CSV table of C-alpha atoms and ligand atoms in Angstrom, one decimal:
chain,number,residue,atom,x,y,z
A,25,UNK,CA,-1.6,-25.8,-8.7
A,26,UNK,CA,-4.5,-27.9,-8.0
A,27,UNK,CA,-7.7,-27.8,-6.1
A,28,UNK,CA,-9.3,-30.9,-4.6
A,29,UNK,CA,-12.4,-31.1,-2.5
A,30,UNK,CA,-10.6,-32.0,0.7
A,31,UNK,CA,-7.1,-30.8,0.3
A,32,UNK,CA,-7.6,-27.2,-0.4
A,33,UNK,CA,-5.3,-25.4,-2.9
A,34,UNK,CA,-1.6,-25.9,-3.4
A,35,UNK,CA,0.5,-22.9,-4.4
A,36,UNK,CA,3.4,-23.0,-6.8
A,37,UNK,CA,6.7,-24.1,-5.4
A,38,UNK,CA,8.7,-21.0,-4.4
A,39,UNK,CA,5.6,-18.8,-3.9
A,40,UNK,CA,6.6,-16.1,-1.5
A,41,UNK,CA,4.4,-15.7,1.6
A,42,UNK,CA,4.8,-12.6,3.7
A,43,UNK,CA,3.3,-9.9,5.7
A,44,UNK,CA,3.6,-6.1,5.5
A,45,UNK,CA,3.9,-3.0,7.6
A,46,UNK,CA,4.9,0.7,7.1
A,47,UNK,CA,7.2,2.9,9.1
A,48,UNK,CA,4.9,5.6,10.3
A,49,UNK,CA,2.2,3.1,11.1
A,50,UNK,CA,4.3,1.0,13.5
A,51,UNK,CA,7.6,2.6,14.5
A,52,UNK,CA,6.7,5.4,17.0
A,53,UNK,CA,9.9,7.1,18.4
A,54,UNK,CA,9.0,10.0,16.2
A,55,UNK,CA,11.6,12.3,17.7
A,56,UNK,CA,14.3,9.7,18.6
A,57,UNK,CA,17.5,8.7,16.9
A,58,UNK,CA,17.8,12.0,14.9
A,59,UNK,CA,14.6,11.5,13.0
A,60,UNK,CA,13.2,14.6,11.4
A,61,UNK,CA,9.5,15.4,11.2
A,62,UNK,CA,7.4,14.1,8.3
A,63,UNK,CA,4.2,15.4,6.8
A,64,UNK,CA,2.3,12.7,8.9
A,65,UNK,CA,3.7,14.1,12.2
A,66,UNK,CA,2.5,17.5,11.2
A,67,UNK,CA,-0.9,16.3,9.9
A,68,UNK,CA,-1.7,14.0,12.8
A,69,UNK,CA,-0.8,16.7,15.3
A,70,UNK,CA,-3.2,19.1,13.6
A,71,UNK,CA,-6.5,19.0,15.4
A,72,UNK,CA,-9.4,17.3,13.6
A,73,UNK,CA,-7.3,15.5,11.1
A,74,UNK,CA,-7.2,12.0,12.6
A,75,UNK,CA,-9.9,10.1,14.5
A,76,UNK,CA,-9.5,10.8,18.3
A,77,UNK,CA,-6.5,12.9,17.5
A,78,UNK,CA,-4.3,9.8,17.2
A,79,UNK,CA,-0.7,10.3,16.1
A,80,UNK,CA,2.2,8.0,15.3
A,81,UNK,CA,4.3,9.3,18.1
A,82,UNK,CA,4.4,5.9,19.8
A,83,UNK,CA,2.4,3.6,17.5
A,84,UNK,CA,3.4,0.0,18.1
A,85,UNK,CA,6.8,1.1,19.5
A,86,UNK,CA,8.4,-1.1,16.9
A,87,UNK,CA,11.5,1.2,16.9
A,88,UNK,CA,12.2,-0.3,20.4
A,89,UNK,CA,10.5,-3.7,20.0
A,90,UNK,CA,11.9,-4.6,16.6
A,91,UNK,CA,13.7,-7.6,17.9
A,92,UNK,CA,10.5,-9.0,19.5
A,93,UNK,CA,8.7,-8.3,16.2
A,94,UNK,CA,11.4,-10.2,14.3
A,95,UNK,CA,10.6,-13.1,16.6
A,96,UNK,CA,6.9,-13.1,15.5
A,97,UNK,CA,7.9,-12.9,11.8
A,98,UNK,CA,10.2,-15.9,12.3
A,99,UNK,CA,7.5,-17.8,14.3
A,100,UNK,CA,5.0,-17.2,11.6
A,101,UNK,CA,7.5,-18.8,9.2
A,102,UNK,CA,7.2,-16.0,6.7
A,103,UNK,CA,9.4,-16.2,3.5
A,104,UNK,CA,9.5,-12.4,3.3
A,105,UNK,CA,8.7,-9.3,5.3
A,106,UNK,CA,7.7,-6.1,3.6
A,107,UNK,CA,8.5,-2.9,5.6
A,108,UNK,CA,9.1,0.7,4.7
A,109,UNK,CA,12.0,3.0,5.5
A,110,UNK,CA,11.1,6.3,7.1
A,111,UNK,CA,12.8,8.9,4.8
A,112,UNK,CA,13.0,11.5,7.7
A,113,UNK,CA,14.7,8.9,9.9
A,114,UNK,CA,17.5,8.3,7.5
A,115,UNK,CA,17.7,11.8,5.9
A,116,UNK,CA,15.9,14.1,8.4
A,117,UNK,CA,15.5,17.1,6.1
A,118,UNK,CA,15.0,15.1,2.9
A,119,UNK,CA,18.4,16.2,1.5
A,120,UNK,CA,22.1,16.0,2.4
A,121,UNK,CA,24.0,13.3,4.2
A,122,UNK,CA,22.4,10.3,5.9
A,123,UNK,CA,21.7,10.1,9.6
A,124,UNK,CA,23.8,7.1,10.7
A,125,UNK,CA,21.6,6.3,13.6
A,126,UNK,CA,18.6,6.0,11.4
A,127,UNK,CA,20.4,3.9,8.9
A,128,UNK,CA,21.7,1.6,11.7
A,129,UNK,CA,18.1,0.9,12.7
A,130,UNK,CA,17.2,-0.5,9.3
A,131,UNK,CA,20.5,-2.2,8.9
A,132,UNK,CA,19.9,-4.1,12.1
A,133,UNK,CA,16.4,-5.0,11.0
A,134,UNK,CA,17.6,-6.2,7.6
A,135,UNK,CA,20.3,-8.3,9.2
A,136,UNK,CA,17.8,-9.7,11.7
A,137,UNK,CA,15.5,-10.8,8.9
A,138,UNK,CA,18.4,-12.4,7.0
A,139,UNK,CA,19.5,-14.3,10.1
A,140,UNK,CA,16.1,-15.7,10.4
A,141,UNK,CA,15.9,-16.7,6.7
A,142,UNK,CA,13.3,-14.0,5.9
A,143,UNK,CA,13.8,-12.0,2.7
A,144,UNK,CA,13.6,-8.2,3.2
A,145,UNK,CA,11.3,-6.4,0.9
A,146,UNK,CA,11.9,-2.7,1.4
A,147,UNK,CA,9.7,0.2,0.4
A,148,UNK,CA,11.4,3.5,0.2
A,149,UNK,CA,8.3,5.7,0.4
A,150,UNK,CA,5.2,4.8,2.3
A,151,UNK,CA,3.9,8.4,2.7
A,152,UNK,CA,6.2,9.9,5.3
A,153,UNK,CA,7.7,12.7,3.3
A,154,UNK,CA,10.2,14.8,5.2
A,155,UNK,CA,8.4,18.0,6.3
A,156,UNK,CA,11.1,20.2,4.9
A,157,UNK,CA,10.4,18.9,1.4
A,158,UNK,CA,6.7,19.6,1.8
A,159,UNK,CA,7.6,23.1,3.0
A,160,UNK,CA,9.5,23.5,-0.3
A,161,UNK,CA,6.4,22.5,-2.2
A,162,UNK,CA,6.0,18.7,-1.7
A,163,UNK,CA,5.1,16.3,-4.5
A,164,UNK,CA,3.5,19.0,-6.7
A,165,UNK,CA,7.1,20.3,-7.1
A,166,UNK,CA,9.5,18.6,-9.5
A,167,UNK,CA,12.5,18.9,-7.2
A,168,UNK,CA,11.0,16.4,-4.8
A,169,UNK,CA,11.5,13.6,-7.4
A,170,UNK,CA,15.2,14.5,-7.6
A,171,UNK,CA,15.4,14.5,-3.8
A,172,UNK,CA,13.8,11.0,-3.8
A,173,UNK,CA,16.3,9.7,-6.3
A,174,UNK,CA,19.2,11.0,-4.1
A,175,UNK,CA,17.7,9.3,-1.1
A,176,UNK,CA,17.1,6.0,-3.0
A,177,UNK,CA,20.8,6.0,-4.2
A,178,UNK,CA,22.1,6.6,-0.7
A,179,UNK,CA,19.9,3.8,0.8
A,180,UNK,CA,20.9,1.4,-2.0
A,181,UNK,CA,24.6,2.0,-1.0
A,182,UNK,CA,23.8,1.2,2.6
A,183,UNK,CA,21.5,-1.7,2.3
A,184,UNK,CA,21.4,-2.6,-1.3
A,185,UNK,CA,23.1,-6.0,-1.3
A,186,UNK,CA,21.0,-7.2,1.6
A,187,UNK,CA,17.5,-6.2,0.4
A,188,UNK,CA,15.8,-8.7,-1.8
A,189,UNK,CA,13.3,-6.3,-3.6
A,190,UNK,CA,13.4,-2.5,-3.6
A,191,UNK,CA,10.0,-0.9,-3.9
A,192,UNK,CA,10.2,2.7,-4.8
A,193,UNK,CA,6.7,3.9,-3.9
A,194,UNK,CA,3.7,2.6,-2.1
A,195,UNK,CA,0.3,3.6,-3.6
A,196,UNK,CA,1.1,6.9,-5.3
A,197,UNK,CA,-2.6,7.2,-5.8
A,198,UNK,CA,-3.0,7.8,-2.1
A,199,UNK,CA,0.0,10.2,-1.9
A,200,UNK,CA,-1.3,12.3,-4.8
A,201,UNK,CA,-5.1,12.3,-4.5
A,202,UNK,CA,-5.7,11.8,-0.8
A,203,UNK,CA,-2.8,14.1,0.1
A,204,UNK,CA,-3.3,16.9,-2.3
A,205,UNK,CA,-6.9,16.7,-3.6
A,206,UNK,CA,-9.3,15.3,-1.0
A,207,UNK,CA,-6.9,16.3,1.9
A,208,UNK,CA,-7.8,13.3,4.1
A,209,UNK,CA,-4.1,12.3,4.1
A,210,UNK,CA,-1.0,14.4,4.8
A,211,UNK,CA,-0.3,17.0,3.9
A,212,UNK,CA,-4.0,17.7,3.8
A,213,UNK,CA,-4.1,20.0,0.8
A,214,UNK,CA,-7.2,20.4,-1.4
A,215,UNK,CA,-5.7,21.5,-4.7
A,216,UNK,CA,-6.8,19.4,-7.7
A,217,UNK,CA,-4.2,20.7,-10.1
A,218,UNK,CA,-1.5,20.2,-7.6
A,219,UNK,CA,-2.7,16.6,-7.1
A,220,UNK,CA,-2.1,15.9,-10.8
A,221,UNK,CA,1.3,17.5,-10.7
A,222,UNK,CA,2.0,15.2,-7.7
A,223,UNK,CA,0.9,12.2,-9.8
A,224,UNK,CA,3.5,13.1,-12.3
A,225,UNK,CA,6.3,13.8,-9.9
A,226,UNK,CA,5.7,10.6,-8.0
A,227,UNK,CA,5.9,8.7,-11.4
A,228,UNK,CA,9.1,10.6,-12.1
A,229,UNK,CA,10.4,9.8,-8.6
A,230,UNK,CA,9.9,6.1,-9.3
A,231,UNK,CA,11.8,6.3,-12.6
A,232,UNK,CA,14.7,8.4,-11.2
A,233,UNK,CA,14.8,6.4,-8.0
A,234,UNK,CA,14.8,3.0,-9.8
A,235,UNK,CA,17.6,4.2,-12.0
A,236,UNK,CA,19.6,5.5,-9.0
A,237,UNK,CA,19.2,2.1,-7.3
A,238,UNK,CA,20.4,0.3,-10.4
A,239,UNK,CA,23.4,2.7,-10.8
A,240,UNK,CA,24.6,1.3,-7.5
A,241,UNK,CA,23.4,-2.2,-7.9
A,242,UNK,CA,22.9,-3.2,-11.5
A,243,UNK,CA,21.1,-6.4,-10.6
A,244,UNK,CA,18.8,-4.9,-8.0
A,245,UNK,CA,15.2,-6.1,-8.2
A,246,UNK,CA,13.1,-2.9,-8.5
A,247,UNK,CA,9.4,-2.7,-8.1
A,248,UNK,CA,6.6,-0.2,-7.4
A,249,UNK,CA,3.4,-0.9,-5.5
A,250,UNK,CA,0.0,0.4,-6.8
A,251,UNK,CA,-3.4,0.2,-5.2
A,252,UNK,CA,-5.8,-0.9,-7.9
A,253,UNK,CA,-9.3,0.4,-8.1
A,254,UNK,CA,-11.9,-2.0,-9.6
A,255,UNK,CA,-14.8,0.1,-10.5
A,256,UNK,CA,-18.0,-1.5,-11.8
A,257,UNK,CA,-21.0,0.3,-13.4
A,258,UNK,CA,-24.2,0.6,-11.5
A,259,UNK,CA,-26.0,-0.1,-14.8
A,260,UNK,CA,-23.8,-2.1,-17.2
A,261,UNK,CA,-26.1,-1.2,-20.0
A,262,UNK,CA,-25.7,2.5,-19.5
A,263,UNK,CA,-23.1,4.2,-21.6
A,264,UNK,CA,-22.8,7.0,-19.0
A,265,UNK,CA,-22.1,4.5,-16.2
A,266,UNK,CA,-19.5,2.8,-18.4
A,267,UNK,CA,-17.9,6.1,-18.9
A,268,UNK,CA,-17.8,6.7,-15.2
A,269,UNK,CA,-15.9,3.4,-14.9
A,270,UNK,CA,-13.5,4.5,-17.6
A,271,UNK,CA,-12.8,7.8,-15.9
A,272,UNK,CA,-12.1,6.2,-12.5
A,273,UNK,CA,-9.9,3.7,-14.2
A,274,UNK,CA,-7.9,6.5,-15.9
A,275,UNK,CA,-7.4,8.5,-12.8
A,276,UNK,CA,-6.7,5.6,-10.4
A,277,UNK,CA,-5.0,2.9,-12.5
A,278,UNK,CA,-3.9,4.1,-15.9
A,279,UNK,CA,-2.4,7.4,-14.6
A,280,UNK,CA,0.3,5.2,-13.2
A,281,UNK,CA,0.3,2.1,-15.4
A,282,UNK,CA,0.5,4.3,-18.5
A,283,UNK,CA,3.7,6.1,-17.8
A,284,UNK,CA,5.3,3.4,-15.7
A,285,UNK,CA,4.7,0.5,-18.1
A,286,UNK,CA,3.7,2.0,-21.5
A,287,UNK,CA,5.7,5.3,-21.6
A,288,UNK,CA,2.8,7.7,-21.8
A,289,UNK,CA,-0.2,9.1,-20.0
A,290,UNK,CA,-3.5,7.9,-21.4
A,291,UNK,CA,-5.1,10.3,-23.9
A,292,UNK,CA,-8.4,10.1,-22.2
A,293,UNK,CA,-6.9,11.1,-18.8
A,294,UNK,CA,-5.3,14.2,-20.3
A,295,UNK,CA,-8.7,15.1,-22.0
A,296,UNK,CA,-10.8,14.4,-18.8
A,297,UNK,CA,-8.6,16.6,-16.7
A,298,UNK,CA,-7.9,19.4,-19.3
A,299,UNK,CA,-10.1,21.8,-17.3
A,300,UNK,CA,-8.0,21.3,-14.2
A,301,UNK,CA,-4.5,21.4,-15.7
A,302,UNK,CA,-2.7,21.6,-19.0
A,303,UNK,CA,-0.1,19.0,-17.7
A,304,UNK,CA,2.7,21.5,-18.6
A,305,UNK,CA,4.6,20.0,-15.6
A,306,UNK,CA,5.4,17.0,-17.9
A,307,UNK,CA,8.7,17.8,-19.6
A,308,UNK,CA,10.3,16.5,-22.8
A,309,UNK,CA,12.1,13.3,-21.9
A,310,UNK,CA,10.2,12.5,-18.8
A,311,UNK,CA,8.4,9.6,-20.4
A,312,UNK,CA,11.7,7.8,-21.0
A,313,UNK,CA,12.9,8.5,-17.5
A,314,UNK,CA,9.8,7.1,-15.9
A,315,UNK,CA,9.5,3.9,-17.9
A,316,UNK,CA,12.2,1.6,-16.4
A,317,UNK,CA,12.1,-2.2,-16.5
A,318,UNK,CA,10.1,-3.6,-13.5
A,319,UNK,CA,11.3,-6.8,-11.9
A,320,UNK,CA,7.9,-7.1,-10.2
A,321,UNK,CA,4.8,-5.0,-9.9
A,322,UNK,CA,3.3,-4.8,-6.5
A,323,UNK,CA,-0.5,-5.0,-6.3
A,324,UNK,CA,-2.5,-3.8,-3.2
A,325,UNK,CA,-6.1,-4.9,-3.3
A,326,UNK,CA,-8.9,-4.5,-0.8
A,327,UNK,CA,-12.3,-4.0,-2.3
A,328,UNK,CA,-14.3,-2.8,-5.3
A,329,UNK,CA,-16.3,0.3,-6.2
A,330,UNK,CA,-19.7,0.8,-7.8
A,331,UNK,CA,-20.0,4.0,-9.9
A,332,UNK,CA,-22.3,5.9,-12.2
A,333,UNK,CA,-22.5,9.2,-13.9
A,334,UNK,CA,-24.6,11.5,-11.7
A,335,UNK,CA,-27.6,12.8,-13.6
A,336,UNK,CA,-27.8,15.9,-11.5
A,337,UNK,CA,-31.0,15.0,-9.7
A,338,UNK,CA,-31.7,13.8,-6.2
A,339,UNK,CA,-29.3,13.4,-3.4
A,340,UNK,CA,-25.8,12.7,-4.5
A,341,UNK,CA,-24.3,9.6,-3.0
A,342,UNK,CA,-20.7,9.9,-1.7
A,343,UNK,CA,-20.1,6.4,-0.6
A,344,UNK,CA,-16.5,6.5,-1.7
A,345,UNK,CA,-15.0,5.3,1.6
A,346,UNK,CA,-13.0,8.4,2.1
A,347,UNK,CA,-15.0,10.0,4.9
A,348,UNK,CA,-16.0,13.7,4.9
A,349,UNK,CA,-13.3,14.9,2.7
A,350,UNK,CA,-13.1,18.6,2.0
A,351,UNK,CA,-12.4,17.8,-1.6
A,352,UNK,CA,-12.9,14.9,-3.9
A,353,UNK,CA,-10.0,12.7,-4.8
A,354,UNK,CA,-11.6,12.2,-8.2
A,355,UNK,CA,-10.0,15.2,-9.9
A,356,UNK,CA,-12.0,16.3,-13.0
A,357,UNK,CA,-14.6,13.7,-12.4
A,358,UNK,CA,-17.1,15.7,-10.3
A,359,UNK,CA,-20.1,14.0,-11.9
A,360,UNK,CA,-18.8,10.5,-11.1
A,361,UNK,CA,-20.9,9.2,-8.2
A,362,UNK,CA,-19.8,6.4,-5.9
A,363,UNK,CA,-22.7,4.2,-4.9
A,364,UNK,CA,-22.4,2.0,-1.9
A,365,UNK,CA,-21.8,-1.5,-3.3
A,366,UNK,CA,-23.5,-4.6,-1.8
A,367,UNK,CA,-21.9,-6.0,1.4
A,368,UNK,CA,-20.7,-7.5,3.4
A,369,UNK,CA,-18.3,-4.8,4.6
A,370,UNK,CA,-15.2,-4.6,6.8
A,371,UNK,CA,-14.8,-2.1,9.6
A,372,UNK,CA,-13.5,0.4,7.1
A,373,UNK,CA,-16.9,0.3,5.3
A,374,UNK,CA,-15.2,-1.4,2.4
A,375,UNK,CA,-17.1,-4.1,0.6
A,376,UNK,CA,-15.7,-7.6,0.5
A,377,UNK,CA,-15.4,-8.8,-3.1
A,378,UNK,CA,-12.6,-11.3,-3.8
A,379,UNK,CA,-13.5,-11.4,-7.5
A,380,UNK,CA,-11.9,-8.0,-7.8
A,381,UNK,CA,-8.6,-9.6,-6.8
A,382,UNK,CA,-8.7,-12.2,-9.6
A,383,UNK,CA,-9.9,-9.6,-12.1
A,384,UNK,CA,-7.1,-7.2,-11.2
A,385,UNK,CA,-4.4,-9.8,-11.5
A,386,UNK,CA,-5.7,-11.2,-14.8
A,387,UNK,CA,-6.1,-7.7,-16.3
A,388,UNK,CA,-2.5,-6.9,-15.4
A,389,UNK,CA,-1.3,-10.2,-16.8
A,390,UNK,CA,-3.3,-9.6,-20.0
A,391,UNK,CA,-1.9,-6.1,-20.5
A,392,UNK,CA,1.6,-6.6,-19.2
A,393,UNK,CA,2.3,-10.4,-19.7
A,394,UNK,CA,6.1,-10.0,-19.1
A,395,UNK,CA,5.8,-8.3,-15.7
A,396,UNK,CA,5.7,-10.6,-12.7
A,397,UNK,CA,3.1,-9.7,-10.1
A,398,UNK,CA,3.2,-9.8,-6.3
A,399,UNK,CA,0.2,-9.0,-4.0
A,400,UNK,CA,2.0,-6.7,-1.6
A,401,UNK,CA,-1.1,-5.9,0.5
A,402,UNK,CA,-4.4,-7.5,1.2
A,403,UNK,CA,-6.3,-7.7,4.4
A,404,UNK,CA,-9.2,-6.5,6.5
A,405,UNK,CA,-10.1,-4.4,9.5
A,406,UNK,CA,-12.7,-5.9,11.9
A,407,UNK,CA,-13.8,-5.1,15.4
A,408,UNK,CA,-11.8,-7.8,17.2
A,409,UNK,CA,-12.9,-9.0,20.6
A,410,UNK,CA,-10.6,-10.5,23.2
A,411,UNK,CA,-12.1,-13.5,24.8
A,412,UNK,CA,-11.8,-14.1,28.6
A,413,UNK,CA,-8.9,-16.5,28.0
A,414,UNK,CA,-7.1,-13.8,25.9
A,415,UNK,CA,-7.8,-15.5,22.6
A,416,UNK,CA,-8.9,-13.5,19.6
A,417,UNK,CA,-11.3,-15.5,17.4
A,418,UNK,CA,-11.2,-13.3,14.3
A,419,UNK,CA,-13.0,-15.7,12.0
A,420,UNK,CA,-14.2,-13.0,9.7
A,421,UNK,CA,-10.5,-11.9,9.0
A,422,UNK,CA,-9.6,-15.6,8.4
A,423,UNK,CA,-12.5,-15.9,5.9
A,424,UNK,CA,-11.5,-12.7,4.2
A,425,UNK,CA,-7.9,-13.8,3.9
A,426,UNK,CA,-9.0,-17.3,2.8
A,427,UNK,CA,-11.3,-16.0,0.0
A,428,UNK,CA,-8.8,-13.5,-1.3
A,429,UNK,CA,-5.9,-16.0,-1.3
A,430,UNK,CA,-8.2,-18.3,-3.1
A,431,UNK,CA,-8.9,-15.5,-5.6
A,432,UNK,CA,-5.1,-15.2,-6.1
A,433,UNK,CA,-5.0,-18.9,-6.8
A,434,UNK,CA,-7.7,-18.6,-9.4
A,435,UNK,CA,-5.7,-16.0,-11.2
A,436,UNK,CA,-2.7,-18.2,-11.1
A,437,UNK,CA,-4.7,-21.1,-12.5
A,438,UNK,CA,-5.8,-18.8,-15.3
A,439,UNK,CA,-2.2,-18.0,-16.2
A,440,UNK,CA,-1.2,-14.9,-14.2
A,441,UNK,CA,2.4,-14.8,-13.1
A,442,UNK,CA,1.9,-14.1,-9.4
A,443,UNK,CA,5.0,-14.6,-7.3
A,444,UNK,CA,3.8,-13.9,-3.8
A,445,UNK,CA,1.2,-12.6,-1.3
A,446,UNK,CA,1.7,-10.3,1.7
A,447,UNK,CA,-1.0,-10.1,4.3
A,448,UNK,CA,-1.8,-6.5,5.6
A,449,UNK,CA,-0.8,-6.3,8.3
A,450,UNK,CA,1.6,-8.1,10.5
A,451,UNK,CA,0.1,-6.3,13.5
A,452,UNK,CA,-2.5,-3.7,14.3
A,453,UNK,CA,-1.2,-0.2,13.7
A,454,UNK,CA,-1.8,3.4,13.0
A,455,UNK,CA,-4.4,3.3,10.3
A,456,UNK,CA,-3.7,6.8,9.0
A,457,UNK,CA,-6.7,9.2,9.4
A,458,UNK,CA,-8.6,6.4,11.3
A,459,UNK,CA,-5.8,6.3,14.0
A,460,UNK,CA,-5.8,3.2,16.2
A,461,UNK,CA,-9.5,2.6,15.8
A,462,UNK,CA,-9.2,0.2,12.9
A,463,UNK,CA,-7.3,-3.0,13.4
A,464,UNK,CA,-5.8,-4.8,10.3
A,465,UNK,CA,-3.3,-7.0,12.1
A,466,UNK,CA,-3.1,-10.7,12.3
A,467,UNK,CA,-1.3,-9.9,15.6
A,468,UNK,CA,-3.1,-7.8,18.1
A,469,UNK,CA,-1.4,-4.8,19.7
A,470,UNK,CA,-2.4,-3.6,23.1
A,471,UNK,CA,-1.7,0.1,22.8
A,472,UNK,CA,-1.5,0.6,26.6
A,473,UNK,CA,1.2,-2.1,27.2
A,474,UNK,CA,2.6,-2.7,23.8
A,475,UNK,CA,1.9,-6.3,24.2
A,476,UNK,CA,1.5,-8.4,21.0
A,477,UNK,CA,-1.0,-11.3,20.9
A,478,UNK,CA,-1.5,-13.7,18.0
A,479,UNK,CA,-5.1,-13.6,16.7
A,480,UNK,CA,-6.5,-16.9,15.3
A,481,UNK,CA,-5.7,-15.5,11.9
A,482,UNK,CA,-2.0,-15.5,12.7
A,483,UNK,CA,-2.2,-19.2,13.7
A,484,UNK,CA,-4.1,-19.9,10.6
A,485,UNK,CA,-1.7,-18.0,8.4
A,486,UNK,CA,1.3,-19.8,9.9
A,487,UNK,CA,-0.2,-23.1,9.0
A,488,UNK,CA,-0.9,-21.9,5.5
A,489,UNK,CA,2.6,-20.7,5.0
A,490,UNK,CA,4.2,-23.8,6.4
A,491,UNK,CA,2.2,-26.1,4.0
A,492,UNK,CA,2.2,-23.7,1.0
A,493,UNK,CA,-1.4,-24.7,0.9
A,494,UNK,CA,-4.7,-22.9,1.4
A,495,UNK,CA,-7.0,-25.0,3.5
A,496,UNK,CA,-10.5,-25.8,2.0
A,497,UNK,CA,-12.4,-23.7,4.5
A,498,UNK,CA,-11.5,-20.4,6.1
A,499,UNK,CA,-12.2,-21.3,9.7
A,500,UNK,CA,-9.3,-20.9,12.1
A,501,UNK,CA,-8.3,-23.5,14.6
A,502,UNK,CA,-6.6,-21.2,17.0
A,503,UNK,CA,-4.0,-23.8,17.8
B,6,LIG,C1,-3.3,1.1,2.1
B,6,LIG,N1,-8.4,4.3,-0.1
B,6,LIG,O1,-3.9,2.3,2.3
B,6,LIG,C2,-1.9,1.4,2.7
B,6,LIG,O2,-0.8,1.0,1.9
B,6,LIG,C3,-1.7,0.9,4.1
B,6,LIG,O3,-0.7,1.7,4.7
B,6,LIG,C4,-3.0,1.0,4.8
B,6,LIG,O4,-2.9,0.7,6.2
B,6,LIG,C5,-3.9,-0.1,4.2
B,6,LIG,O5,-4.0,0.1,2.8
B,6,LIG,C6,-5.3,-0.2,4.8
B,6,LIG,O6,-6.0,1.0,4.6
B,6,LIG,C7,-5.1,2.7,1.7
B,6,LIG,O7,-9.0,5.2,0.4
B,6,LIG,C8,-5.7,3.8,2.2
B,6,LIG,O8,-8.8,3.8,-1.2
B,6,LIG,C9,-6.8,4.3,1.6
B,6,LIG,C10,-7.3,3.8,0.4
B,6,LIG,C11,-6.6,2.7,-0.1
B,6,LIG,C12,-5.5,2.2,0.5
């Protein structure tokens, strides 16, 4: 790697450039092909849960337009494409035999990627739990982890030899805390103790699922993707503010890194949450089941947080970027206050701080030097405008991507073993509780016609990928 004033930044040979999506966010066809309902169908159809009442019923209609989308992936010159498999499409009730029509959809997609020289990176769980499993208790219930392992094994049999990397879970932090504590994500429950049980059963699902994949394919590359929280103290000299940072780090990062990579939950996490739960859902032997060798650790990074310990006076800030949640996702940390960090901000209200990317990668490299890293999501929502000639000059998105890719390069320069980068997202899509209002795509989707249009950022990214080189400035050419 080198940086020169005029030539930008070269990336290591073989560095994987990709883009990412997720099943519920793009597929639509929610009741077609034998697909069963997921918790996101139920949640998005519940009044008041998503902005404008948006649902994933149609989304980007990728289920019907997959071939066209493969064309865009190929035209972008991507080395890899990260997608997720909708569990209720392939196993409608979350248990029992596979639905051949659902499997055939992903089989065609994977073959289509391989035909175009694009490596398939498949995520087994990106939040669309079969509703029947939620009805049986969801992630707070241990059986869900066993159901996940069964599903993982069946999918490994179907697609295993053709998928390059198997990712068990996407962002279990969101599944557990936003789904079961704050309730802003499906299934919308606000039960702090259940959220911690969900944390454990998601970790267990990863371990059991990874083992199940390897029982079918001993050489399968297995990974998990976590969303990292970089919390910084409002007052670095304050012990109380440093403690707020520690507690956020325990709940958000180490609740997963501990069991997944070190074989135990952090002592301080157990202590901090003792008033919420006694963790009796952790059984003897679970630690050994959860900690499996990771071929790569997926890192999703978007922004940083600024925290302090609330002193109990004045108006309490709640600038945590999670909207008007009924509950807090920060279980057992009620006096941790999220203060709005300095801007600039994206359309999500998230601050733009590429230094957090470098920091996260270097921290993981320091703590787990043998685990290769891959940035499996990074990107930004902005209010895009379509010019008269149809062009979308999304310079702020290009600048965001540029600066974060540069931050990845800085981590690599400092020794981190980062193997790839996936831009979130290939196309505008259903942004969960924000519906279609927030656009993360490098390709625009017209939700009335389904038409896809490359934004300037897509042209810019294609050039970057083809040269394996980050240009010096972030301005797009729109060529
Ligand atoms: C991730 N938070 O979601 C997901 O993996 C994607 O599906 C999503 O579209 C993307 O990031 C953009 O939001 C997150 O509240 C959702 O901290 C919420 C949070 C983090 C990540």
